CSV table of C-alpha atoms in Angstrom, one decimal:
chain,number,residue,atom,x,y,z
A,1,UNK,CA,43.0,28.2,-17.6
A,2,UNK,CA,42.7,31.9,-18.0
A,3,UNK,CA,45.7,34.2,-18.3
A,4,UNK,CA,49.0,34.4,-20.0
A,5,UNK,CA,49.6,30.7,-20.2
A,6,UNK,CA,46.5,30.0,-22.2
A,7,UNK,CA,47.5,29.3,-25.9
A,8,UNK,CA,44.5,31.0,-27.3
A,9,UNK,CA,45.3,34.1,-25.3
A,10,UNK,CA,48.9,34.2,-26.6
A,11,UNK,CA,47.6,33.7,-30.1
A,12,UNK,CA,45.2,36.5,-29.6
A,13,UNK,CA,48.0,38.8,-28.6
A,14,UNK,CA,49.6,38.1,-32.0
A,15,UNK,CA,52.7,36.1,-30.9
A,16,UNK,CA,52.1,33.2,-33.2
A,17,UNK,CA,51.3,35.3,-36.3
A,18,UNK,CA,53.5,35.1,-39.3
A,19,UNK,CA,54.9,38.7,-39.3
A,20,UNK,CA,56.5,38.0,-35.9
A,21,UNK,CA,58.7,35.3,-37.3
A,22,UNK,CA,59.4,36.7,-40.8
A,23,UNK,CA,62.7,38.2,-39.7
A,24,UNK,CA,63.7,35.0,-38.0
A,25,UNK,CA,62.9,33.0,-41.2
A,26,UNK,CA,65.0,35.3,-43.4
A,27,UNK,CA,67.9,35.4,-40.9
A,28,UNK,CA,67.7,31.6,-40.7
A,29,UNK,CA,68.0,31.4,-44.5
A,30,UNK,CA,70.8,33.9,-44.5
A,31,UNK,CA,72.7,32.0,-41.8
A,32,UNK,CA,73.4,29.2,-44.3
A,33,UNK,CA,75.3,31.7,-46.5
A,34,UNK,CA,76.9,33.7,-43.7
A,35,UNK,CA,78.2,30.7,-41.6
A,36,UNK,CA,75.8,31.6,-38.8
A,37,UNK,CA,77.6,34.7,-37.8
A,38,UNK,CA,75.5,37.5,-36.4
A,39,UNK,CA,77.7,40.3,-37.8
A,40,UNK,CA,77.5,39.0,-41.3
A,41,UNK,CA,73.7,38.4,-41.0
A,42,UNK,CA,73.3,42.0,-39.8
A,43,UNK,CA,75.6,43.2,-42.6
A,44,UNK,CA,73.3,41.3,-45.1
A,45,UNK,CA,70.2,42.9,-43.6
A,46,UNK,CA,71.7,46.4,-43.8
A,47,UNK,CA,72.7,45.9,-47.4
A,48,UNK,CA,69.1,44.7,-48.1
A,49,UNK,CA,67.8,48.0,-46.8
A,50,UNK,CA,70.4,50.0,-48.8
A,51,UNK,CA,69.6,48.1,-51.9
A,52,UNK,CA,65.9,48.9,-51.4
A,53,UNK,CA,66.7,52.6,-51.1
A,54,UNK,CA,68.9,52.5,-54.2
A,55,UNK,CA,66.1,50.9,-56.1
A,56,UNK,CA,63.7,53.6,-55.0
A,57,UNK,CA,66.3,56.3,-56.0
A,58,UNK,CA,67.1,54.8,-59.4
A,59,UNK,CA,63.4,54.2,-60.3
A,60,UNK,CA,62.4,57.8,-59.1
A,61,UNK,CA,65.3,59.1,-61.2
A,62,UNK,CA,63.9,57.5,-64.3
A,63,UNK,CA,60.5,59.0,-63.7
A,64,UNK,CA,61.5,62.5,-62.5
A,65,UNK,CA,64.4,63.8,-64.6
A,66,UNK,CA,66.5,66.8,-63.5
A,67,UNK,CA,66.2,66.5,-59.8
A,68,UNK,CA,69.0,64.0,-59.1
A,69,UNK,CA,70.4,65.8,-56.1
A,70,UNK,CA,67.1,66.3,-54.4
A,71,UNK,CA,66.1,62.7,-55.0
A,72,UNK,CA,69.4,61.5,-53.6
A,73,UNK,CA,69.0,63.6,-50.5
A,74,UNK,CA,65.4,62.4,-50.1
A,75,UNK,CA,66.0,58.7,-50.8
A,76,UNK,CA,69.6,58.0,-49.6
A,77,UNK,CA,70.9,60.6,-47.2
A,78,UNK,CA,68.2,61.1,-44.6
A,79,UNK,CA,69.5,60.0,-41.2
A,80,UNK,CA,66.2,58.3,-40.4
A,81,UNK,CA,66.5,56.1,-43.5
A,82,UNK,CA,70.0,55.0,-42.5
A,83,UNK,CA,68.9,54.3,-39.0
A,84,UNK,CA,65.9,52.2,-39.8
A,85,UNK,CA,67.6,50.2,-42.6
A,86,UNK,CA,70.2,48.6,-40.3
A,87,UNK,CA,70.3,45.7,-38.0
A,88,UNK,CA,68.0,42.6,-37.7
A,89,UNK,CA,64.6,44.2,-37.8
A,90,UNK,CA,61.5,44.2,-40.0
A,91,UNK,CA,62.4,47.6,-41.6
A,92,UNK,CA,65.2,46.4,-44.0
A,93,UNK,CA,63.0,43.7,-45.3
A,94,UNK,CA,60.2,46.2,-45.8
A,95,UNK,CA,62.5,48.7,-47.5
A,96,UNK,CA,63.8,46.0,-49.8
A,97,UNK,CA,60.3,44.8,-50.6
A,98,UNK,CA,59.1,48.3,-51.1
A,99,UNK,CA,61.9,49.2,-53.5
A,100,UNK,CA,61.4,46.1,-55.6
A,101,UNK,CA,57.6,46.6,-55.7
A,102,UNK,CA,58.1,50.2,-56.8
A,103,UNK,CA,60.6,49.3,-59.4
A,104,UNK,CA,58.4,46.4,-60.8
A,105,UNK,CA,55.2,48.5,-60.7
A,106,UNK,CA,56.9,51.3,-62.7
A,107,UNK,CA,58.2,48.8,-65.3
A,108,UNK,CA,54.8,47.2,-65.6
A,109,UNK,CA,52.4,50.1,-65.4
A,110,UNK,CA,54.3,53.2,-66.5
A,111,UNK,CA,57.0,51.9,-68.9
A,112,UNK,CA,54.7,49.1,-70.2
A,113,UNK,CA,57.6,46.6,-70.1
A,114,UNK,CA,55.7,43.4,-69.3
A,115,UNK,CA,57.7,40.3,-68.4
A,116,UNK,CA,56.8,37.3,-66.4
A,117,UNK,CA,59.8,37.7,-64.1
A,118,UNK,CA,58.8,41.2,-63.2
A,119,UNK,CA,55.2,40.2,-62.5
A,120,UNK,CA,56.4,37.3,-60.3
A,121,UNK,CA,58.8,39.6,-58.4
A,122,UNK,CA,55.9,42.1,-57.9
A,123,UNK,CA,53.6,39.4,-56.5
A,124,UNK,CA,56.3,37.8,-54.3
A,125,UNK,CA,57.5,41.0,-52.7
A,126,UNK,CA,54.0,42.3,-52.4
A,127,UNK,CA,53.2,39.2,-50.4
A,128,UNK,CA,56.4,39.7,-48.3
A,129,UNK,CA,55.6,43.4,-47.6
A,130,UNK,CA,51.9,42.5,-46.8
A,131,UNK,CA,53.0,39.8,-44.4
A,132,UNK,CA,55.7,41.8,-42.6
A,133,UNK,CA,53.9,45.2,-42.4
A,134,UNK,CA,50.5,45.3,-44.1
A,135,UNK,CA,49.9,49.0,-43.4
A,136,UNK,CA,53.0,49.9,-45.5
A,137,UNK,CA,51.6,47.8,-48.3
A,138,UNK,CA,48.2,49.5,-48.2
A,139,UNK,CA,49.8,52.9,-48.1
A,140,UNK,CA,52.0,52.2,-51.1
A,141,UNK,CA,49.1,50.6,-53.0
A,142,UNK,CA,46.8,53.6,-52.4
A,143,UNK,CA,49.5,56.1,-53.3
A,144,UNK,CA,50.6,54.3,-56.5
A,145,UNK,CA,47.0,53.7,-57.7
A,146,UNK,CA,46.2,57.4,-57.0
A,147,UNK,CA,49.3,58.5,-58.9
A,148,UNK,CA,48.4,56.3,-61.9
A,149,UNK,CA,44.8,57.6,-61.8
A,150,UNK,CA,46.0,61.2,-61.5
A,151,UNK,CA,48.3,60.9,-64.5
A,152,UNK,CA,45.4,59.4,-66.6
A,153,UNK,CA,43.0,62.0,-65.4
A,154,UNK,CA,45.5,64.8,-66.2
A,155,UNK,CA,45.7,63.5,-69.8
A,156,UNK,CA,41.9,63.3,-70.0
A,157,UNK,CA,41.3,66.8,-68.5
A,158,UNK,CA,43.1,68.4,-71.4
A,159,UNK,CA,40.8,66.7,-74.0
A,160,UNK,CA,37.4,68.4,-73.9
A,161,UNK,CA,34.7,69.8,-71.7
A,162,UNK,CA,32.5,66.7,-71.9
A,163,UNK,CA,35.2,64.5,-70.5
A,164,UNK,CA,35.9,67.0,-67.7
A,165,UNK,CA,32.2,67.1,-66.8
A,166,UNK,CA,31.9,63.3,-66.8
A,167,UNK,CA,35.1,63.0,-64.7
A,168,UNK,CA,33.7,65.2,-62.0
A,169,UNK,CA,30.4,63.4,-62.1
A,170,UNK,CA,32.1,60.0,-61.7
A,171,UNK,CA,34.3,61.4,-58.9
A,172,UNK,CA,31.3,62.7,-57.0
A,173,UNK,CA,29.5,59.3,-57.4
A,174,UNK,CA,32.6,57.4,-56.2
A,175,UNK,CA,33.1,59.7,-53.2
A,176,UNK,CA,29.4,59.3,-52.2
A,177,UNK,CA,29.7,55.6,-52.6
A,178,UNK,CA,32.8,55.5,-50.4
A,179,UNK,CA,31.0,57.6,-47.8
A,180,UNK,CA,28.1,55.3,-47.5
A,181,UNK,CA,30.3,52.1,-47.4
A,182,UNK,CA,32.6,53.2,-44.6
A,183,UNK,CA,31.8,50.0,-42.7
A,184,UNK,CA,33.0,47.8,-45.5
A,185,UNK,CA,36.3,49.8,-45.9
A,186,UNK,CA,36.9,49.9,-42.1
A,187,UNK,CA,36.5,46.0,-42.0
A,188,UNK,CA,39.2,45.7,-44.7
A,189,UNK,CA,41.8,47.7,-42.7
């Protein structure tokens, strides 16, 4: 049978993939604690989103001192953020996972505070974000790695001329390699 009733056709459309049911799984888990009430489950999802924004704000405040008002406006008071972090949708789950990933990554890689709990949180919420919306995970991963490399490069650039020259040589080689391997990168995304 060809058409909409073919199971392989429905699977091809993406209906039976895990990201579709992630919100249902989380709301099912939440229904045990909220007595299966929609309003309480929606309230829980909204608070998950706000907690994610609060984590992003407090972690950014630790890194960037002196801009508390600007960070609060950017992280907490933008109407789009409030709109997308409410109700039963994928966005509150993504915002919570993104906030926890950002907080754990800063603890591990910038503050050098290694703990097994932080590492497990980073891995678990990275998996959640990757399953729910993988493009957000890839964007965050690229931005965070670029930020870490930029900070390391900035420290190296102030050292000497030889290090500056070797950095630019390595950067040119890496960019040339990325240009020639576009097919491999396009298959990943």
